[in-house]
Short mmCIF file of C-alpha atoms in Angstrom, two decimals:
data_model
loop_
_atom_site.label_atom_id
_atom_site.label_comp_id
_atom_site.label_asym_id
_atom_site.label_seq_id
_atom_site.Cartn_x
_atom_site.Cartn_y
_atom_site.Cartn_z
CA MET O 18 161.06 127.38 118.35
CA GLN O 19 162.70 127.29 114.85
CA THR O 20 163.43 129.88 112.33
CA LEU O 21 161.78 129.49 108.51
CA THR O 22 164.93 128.65 107.22
CA GLN O 23 165.53 125.59 109.54
CA LEU O 24 162.45 124.35 108.52
CA ARG O 25 162.10 121.05 106.23
CA GLN O 26 157.55 120.78 106.30
CA THR O 27 155.23 122.35 104.71
CA GLY O 28 152.27 123.82 106.93
CA ASP O 29 150.77 126.16 109.17
CA TYR O 30 153.20 128.20 111.58
CA ILE O 31 152.89 130.89 114.10
CA ILE O 32 155.55 133.74 114.34
CA MET O 33 157.43 133.96 117.57
CA ALA O 34 159.53 136.74 116.82
CA VAL O 35 160.94 138.59 114.34
CA LEU O 36 164.95 139.23 115.17
CA GLY O 37 167.22 141.33 113.14
CA ARG O 38 167.77 144.96 111.76
CA GLU O 39 165.80 147.33 112.78
CA ARG O 40 164.68 148.52 109.03
CA LEU O 41 164.04 144.69 108.61
CA THR O 42 161.66 144.32 111.54
CA LYS O 43 159.83 147.54 110.82
CA HIS O 44 159.51 146.56 106.74
CA LEU O 45 158.05 143.33 108.00
CA ALA O 46 156.23 144.26 110.50
CA GLU O 47 154.48 147.11 107.51
CA LEU O 48 154.02 143.60 105.67
CA GLY O 49 151.92 142.70 108.70
CA MET O 50 154.36 139.89 109.81
CA LEU O 51 154.26 140.49 113.29
CA PRO O 52 154.42 138.17 116.41
CA GLY O 53 151.21 136.14 116.75
CA LYS O 54 150.01 136.16 113.15
CA ARG O 55 149.95 132.96 111.46
CA LEU O 56 151.28 132.15 107.90
CA THR O 57 151.62 128.73 105.31
CA VAL O 58 154.74 127.56 104.42
CA ILE O 59 154.06 126.23 101.15
CA GLN O 60 157.56 125.79 99.79
CA THR O 61 160.91 125.14 101.79
CA SER O 62 163.87 126.66 101.66
CA SER O 63 166.53 124.14 99.78
CA GLY O 64 169.81 125.64 99.35
CA ASN O 65 169.62 129.49 98.21
CA THR O 66 166.51 129.05 96.38
CA GLY O 67 164.28 131.23 99.22
CA MET O 68 161.13 129.90 100.02
CA LEU O 69 157.78 130.62 99.42
CA VAL O 70 155.06 131.00 102.06
CA TYR O 71 151.22 132.31 102.11
CA PHE O 72 150.33 134.93 104.33
CA GLN O 73 147.13 137.10 104.85
CA GLY O 74 146.13 136.08 101.43
CA GLN O 75 149.09 136.23 99.22
CA ARG O 76 152.17 134.25 98.14
CA LEU O 77 155.02 135.96 98.88
CA ALA O 78 158.89 134.56 97.48
CA MET O 79 161.49 135.35 101.03
CA SER O 80 164.96 134.76 100.83
CA ASP O 81 166.64 132.95 103.20
CA GLU O 82 168.32 136.26 104.85
CA ILE O 83 164.73 137.26 105.50
CA ALA O 84 163.42 133.66 106.55
CA GLU O 85 166.23 133.12 108.71
CA GLN O 86 165.02 136.57 110.77
CA ILE O 87 161.53 135.19 111.48
CA ALA O 88 161.12 132.75 114.30
CA VAL O 89 158.22 130.44 114.01
CA ARG O 90 156.25 127.25 115.68
CA PRO O 91 154.05 125.26 114.86
CA PHE O 92 150.31 126.02 114.88
CA ASN O 93 149.05 123.09 116.38
CA ALA O 94 152.11 121.70 118.13
CA GLU O 95 151.32 121.15 121.52
CA ALA O 96 152.32 122.86 124.60
CA SER O 97 156.40 123.50 125.31
CA GLU O 98 158.60 123.69 128.01
CA ASP O 99 158.31 127.12 126.84
CA ALA O 100 154.67 127.73 127.94
CA VAL O 101 153.90 129.58 131.17
CA PRO O 102 150.29 130.88 133.07
CA LEU O 103 148.53 133.45 131.07
CA SER O 104 148.80 134.87 135.15
CA ALA O 105 152.65 135.11 134.79
CA LEU O 106 152.58 137.32 131.71
CA LYS O 107 153.83 141.18 132.05
CA LEU O 108 151.52 143.92 131.62
CA HIS O 109 151.65 144.87 127.67
CA ARG O 110 152.93 141.40 126.56
CA SER O 111 151.38 138.97 124.63
CA GLY O 112 151.40 134.91 124.03
CA ILE O 113 149.54 132.52 122.22
CA VAL O 114 147.40 130.25 123.81
CA ALA O 115 149.17 126.63 124.02
CA LYS O 116 147.20 124.91 126.20
CA LEU O 117 143.74 125.11 128.58
CA ALA O 118 143.91 123.34 131.73
CA GLY O 119 141.75 123.05 134.22
CA GLN O 120 137.91 121.64 135.15
CA PRO O 121 135.99 121.19 131.47
CA ALA O 122 133.17 123.35 132.72
CA LEU O 123 135.70 126.04 132.82
CA ARG O 124 137.89 125.14 129.26
CA HIS O 125 134.43 125.24 127.60
CA ARG O 126 133.50 128.40 129.26
CA LEU O 127 137.02 129.74 127.94
CA MET O 128 136.57 128.36 124.85
CA ASP O 129 132.93 130.49 124.70
CA MET O 130 134.99 133.46 125.41
CA GLY O 131 137.36 133.10 122.45
CA LEU O 132 140.27 131.73 124.48
CA THR O 133 140.83 128.54 121.92
CA LYS O 134 144.43 126.61 120.89
CA GLY O 135 146.47 128.77 118.65
CA THR O 136 144.82 132.54 119.83
CA LEU O 137 146.79 135.62 120.43
CA VAL O 138 145.89 136.96 123.66
CA LYS O 139 147.64 140.63 125.17
CA VAL O 140 147.59 141.86 128.57
CA TYR O 141 145.92 144.88 128.32
CA ASN O 142 145.68 145.94 132.17
CA VAL O 143 145.85 144.98 135.70
CA ALA O 144 143.83 145.59 138.67
CA PRO O 145 145.70 147.65 141.55
CA LEU O 146 145.46 144.50 143.58
CA GLY O 147 146.70 141.60 140.56
CA ASP O 148 142.94 140.30 139.91
CA PRO O 149 141.66 140.81 137.73
CA ILE O 150 143.35 140.77 134.55
CA GLU O 151 142.12 142.89 131.28
CA LEU O 152 143.33 141.37 127.73
CA VAL O 153 142.65 141.42 124.57
CA VAL O 154 141.29 138.94 122.87
CA ARG O 155 140.69 138.82 119.17
CA GLY O 156 140.11 142.26 119.12
CA TYR O 157 137.71 142.43 121.92
CA LYS O 158 138.39 143.31 125.94
CA LEU O 159 138.24 140.66 128.72
CA SER O 160 138.71 140.72 132.06
CA LEU O 161 139.75 137.06 134.08
CA ARG O 162 140.39 136.49 137.28
CA LYS O 163 143.64 135.56 138.03
CA ALA O 164 142.75 132.04 139.09
CA GLU O 165 140.95 131.81 136.11
CA ALA O 166 144.17 132.79 133.76
CA ALA O 167 146.46 130.83 135.77
CA GLN O 168 144.53 127.74 133.90
CA ILE O 169 146.10 128.72 130.50
CA LEU O 170 149.28 128.05 129.31
CA VAL O 171 150.61 130.79 126.64
CA GLU O 172 154.00 130.99 125.29
CA GLU O 173 155.49 134.39 125.16
CA VAL O 174 155.63 136.23 121.77
CA GLY O 175 157.98 138.60 120.77
CA ALA O 176 160.61 137.22 122.69
CA ILE O 177 163.50 134.84 122.74
CA GLY O 178 164.56 133.07 125.49
#
């Protein structure tokens, strides 16, 4: 994971965390810049000129001060060593799907349910005995068995480790 100011290549990225003062994080949240959102870097930072990003249908100029508070990862990046099984994600935590493991039939079924690479997933609820797990995916709730959730590798968003 790196901050926007560290990027040397344009392209699509996923916001993994917004750091910094509470006032700044609140302002960025009001703009919609939240962990799990996708943005496109149009022009990288060079010197003290700031950078240009495309976010939710609009072009935004961003100072280096603000850009260094936003941690991102490439949208099409392979699963990193930080990826954990979805079944290990704590209650009310979110993650970005990095990889689907398991048998081909299971992978296809998960993809049919909207669990594709780069999708934001939130653990909404867990049954009293730990199985099944209720998720929020693409605006709807989905319940999965713990064994199925273990086949989905995610990178936790909003937490810098």
